[in-house]
Amino acid sequence: TGGPYAKLSGASEYPAWVVSKRGKGKVVYSAGTLFESIGRFHLDDHLDLFKSALELLSKDSRLQIETDAPGSLAMELRKNGSQTLLHLVNATGDMKRPIGKIVPLKDVEVSAKIRKTPRSVRSVVGGKKLNFEYSDGRVRFLIPEIEAYELVVFE
């Protein structure tokens, strides 16, 4: 582009992405700091670029954890013996720093890659057994409310 608001001027001789085959796999080289940018700025367009790279590299382009919650909800999946734990940290706030008040999230839909069908899914902080569906290696469920933190346990 000629500038931040300029129309695209056609293909560049300097590619932003290069896709190569290596053995039985593929490699995507991204010029720039895509992942730093995702972590720092949380722009949906950058996350869409990452998802496009997944589609180029994989038959399953879905992320390990997907949700309809805003990007201010941090999620991390961990193994603990026979349990799988999903930590959810809600940083949805009142638009000032430091955050003065956490805005609770309601009816959050979550889909996560889990190797086998869980016997139960429960929220520890909310103290609720959650209804869930399991298909194609993914468990799907709804969390009624997330205040500052929630822990979901898959057993």
Short mmCIF file of C-alpha atoms in Angstrom, two decimals:
data_model
loop_
_atom_site.label_atom_id
_atom_site.label_comp_id
_atom_site.label_asym_id
_atom_site.label_seq_id
_atom_site.Cartn_x
_atom_site.Cartn_y
_atom_site.Cartn_z
CA THR A 1 0.00 0.00 0.00
CA GLY A 2 1.06 3.60 -0.49
CA GLY A 3 -0.09 4.53 3.01
CA PRO A 4 -2.50 3.50 5.75
CA TYR A 5 -5.64 4.62 3.86
CA ALA A 6 -4.44 4.10 0.30
CA LYS A 7 -6.00 1.51 -2.01
CA LEU A 8 -3.99 -1.60 -2.74
CA SER A 9 -1.86 -1.05 -5.81
CA GLY A 10 -1.62 -4.66 -7.01
CA ALA A 11 0.76 -7.49 -6.25
CA SER A 12 4.06 -6.54 -4.67
CA GLU A 13 7.38 -8.02 -5.65
CA TYR A 14 7.99 -8.41 -1.91
CA PRO A 15 5.63 -11.10 -0.60
CA ALA A 16 4.19 -10.83 2.89
CA TRP A 17 3.82 -14.62 3.10
CA VAL A 18 5.75 -17.44 1.52
CA VAL A 19 4.36 -21.00 1.61
CA SER A 20 6.82 -23.86 1.05
CA LYS A 21 6.56 -27.63 1.09
CA ARG A 22 9.01 -29.43 3.37
CA GLY A 23 8.89 -33.21 3.28
CA LYS A 24 5.27 -34.22 3.90
CA GLY A 25 4.40 -30.86 5.46
CA LYS A 26 4.15 -27.18 4.66
CA VAL A 27 5.75 -24.09 6.15
CA VAL A 28 4.35 -20.56 6.17
CA TYR A 29 6.84 -17.73 6.52
CA SER A 30 5.24 -14.44 7.55
CA ALA A 31 7.22 -11.25 7.03
CA GLY A 32 6.70 -9.14 10.10
CA THR A 33 5.71 -9.86 13.67
CA LEU A 34 2.23 -11.34 13.29
CA PHE A 35 2.11 -13.14 16.64
CA GLU A 36 3.58 -10.21 18.56
CA SER A 37 0.96 -8.03 16.90
CA ILE A 38 -1.85 -10.45 17.86
CA GLY A 39 -0.64 -10.50 21.46
CA ARG A 40 -0.15 -6.75 21.71
CA PHE A 41 -3.05 -5.28 19.72
CA HIS A 42 -5.66 -8.10 19.59
CA LEU A 43 -6.84 -7.08 16.11
CA ASP A 44 -9.38 -9.42 14.52
CA ASP A 45 -7.75 -8.96 11.09
CA HIS A 46 -4.45 -10.31 12.44
CA LEU A 47 -6.20 -13.28 14.02
CA ASP A 48 -7.93 -13.90 10.67
CA LEU A 49 -4.48 -13.98 9.01
CA PHE A 50 -3.38 -16.60 11.53
CA LYS A 51 -6.52 -18.66 10.84
CA SER A 52 -5.74 -18.42 7.11
CA ALA A 53 -2.29 -19.85 7.78
CA LEU A 54 -3.90 -22.71 9.70
CA GLU A 55 -6.15 -23.42 6.72
CA LEU A 56 -3.08 -23.56 4.46
CA LEU A 57 -1.28 -25.94 6.80
CA SER A 58 -3.99 -28.16 8.24
CA LYS A 59 -7.13 -30.07 7.44
CA ASP A 60 -8.58 -28.73 10.71
CA SER A 61 -8.23 -24.96 10.83
CA ARG A 62 -10.23 -24.61 14.03
CA LEU A 63 -8.35 -23.28 17.02
CA GLN A 64 -7.78 -25.38 20.15
CA ILE A 65 -10.34 -23.23 22.01
CA GLU A 66 -13.02 -21.11 20.36
CA THR A 67 -15.62 -18.80 21.93
CA ASP A 68 -18.11 -16.08 21.15
CA ALA A 69 -16.72 -14.00 24.04
CA PRO A 70 -14.80 -10.79 23.41
CA GLY A 71 -11.00 -10.89 23.08
CA SER A 72 -10.72 -9.60 26.65
CA LEU A 73 -11.40 -13.16 27.86
CA ALA A 74 -8.11 -15.06 28.11
CA MET A 75 -8.41 -18.86 27.94
CA GLU A 76 -5.85 -21.58 28.53
CA LEU A 77 -6.31 -25.36 28.41
CA ARG A 78 -4.15 -27.50 30.73
CA LYS A 79 -3.83 -31.20 31.62
CA ASN A 80 -3.74 -32.25 35.27
CA GLY A 81 -3.56 -36.03 35.56
CA SER A 82 -6.86 -37.45 34.28
CA GLN A 83 -8.49 -34.02 34.26
CA THR A 84 -8.39 -31.33 31.61
CA LEU A 85 -8.70 -27.80 32.98
CA LEU A 86 -9.80 -24.67 31.17
CA HIS A 87 -8.74 -21.44 32.88
CA LEU A 88 -10.75 -18.34 31.88
CA VAL A 89 -9.57 -14.88 32.97
CA ASN A 90 -12.00 -12.04 32.28
CA ALA A 91 -10.28 -8.69 31.69
CA THR A 92 -13.42 -7.00 30.33
CA GLY A 93 -13.42 -3.72 32.15
CA ASP A 94 -14.64 -0.19 32.39
CA MET A 95 -12.30 1.25 29.72
CA LYS A 96 -9.68 2.67 32.07
CA ARG A 97 -6.33 1.46 33.32
CA PRO A 98 -5.98 0.09 35.82
CA ILE A 99 -9.36 -1.58 35.47
CA GLY A 100 -11.68 -0.21 38.15
CA LYS A 101 -14.53 -2.65 37.58
CA ILE A 102 -14.73 -6.03 35.82
CA VAL A 103 -17.74 -6.39 33.54
CA PRO A 104 -19.13 -9.94 33.93
CA LEU A 105 -19.65 -11.98 30.76
CA LYS A 106 -22.96 -13.82 30.37
CA ASP A 107 -23.84 -16.99 28.42
CA VAL A 108 -20.39 -17.61 26.97
CA GLU A 109 -20.26 -20.36 24.33
CA VAL A 110 -17.05 -22.41 24.27
CA SER A 111 -15.76 -25.15 21.99
CA ALA A 112 -12.52 -26.96 22.86
CA LYS A 113 -10.48 -29.81 21.38
CA ILE A 114 -10.58 -32.71 23.85
CA ARG A 115 -9.24 -36.18 22.99
CA LYS A 116 -12.12 -38.20 24.43
CA THR A 117 -15.69 -37.66 25.54
CA PRO A 118 -15.72 -36.25 29.08
CA ARG A 119 -17.98 -37.83 31.71
CA SER A 120 -18.72 -34.39 33.13
CA VAL A 121 -18.01 -30.70 32.57
CA ARG A 122 -18.30 -28.36 35.55
CA SER A 123 -17.51 -24.78 36.46
CA VAL A 124 -15.65 -24.54 39.76
CA VAL A 125 -16.21 -20.86 40.63
CA GLY A 126 -19.80 -20.85 39.37
CA GLY A 127 -20.39 -24.18 41.08
CA LYS A 128 -22.45 -25.61 38.21
CA LYS A 129 -22.47 -28.84 36.28
CA LEU A 130 -22.53 -27.72 32.63
CA ASN A 131 -24.52 -29.38 29.86
CA PHE A 132 -22.27 -30.26 26.93
CA GLU A 133 -22.12 -31.88 23.51
CA TYR A 134 -19.17 -33.85 22.19
CA SER A 135 -18.53 -34.54 18.51
CA ASP A 136 -15.61 -34.54 16.07
CA GLY A 137 -13.08 -34.33 18.93
CA ARG A 138 -14.61 -31.15 20.36
CA VAL A 139 -16.65 -30.47 23.48
CA ARG A 140 -19.17 -27.61 23.27
CA PHE A 141 -20.83 -25.98 26.27
CA LEU A 142 -22.24 -22.73 27.66
CA ILE A 143 -20.93 -20.95 30.76
CA PRO A 144 -23.77 -18.93 32.35
CA GLU A 145 -21.51 -16.23 33.84
CA ILE A 146 -17.83 -15.38 34.16
CA GLU A 147 -16.88 -12.66 36.60
CA ALA A 148 -13.10 -12.17 37.04
CA TYR A 149 -12.11 -15.86 36.78
CA GLU A 150 -13.62 -19.25 36.04
CA LEU A 151 -12.17 -22.75 35.99
CA VAL A 152 -13.89 -25.44 33.93
CA VAL A 153 -12.99 -29.06 34.71
CA PHE A 154 -13.46 -31.86 32.17
CA GLU A 155 -13.46 -35.31 33.81
#
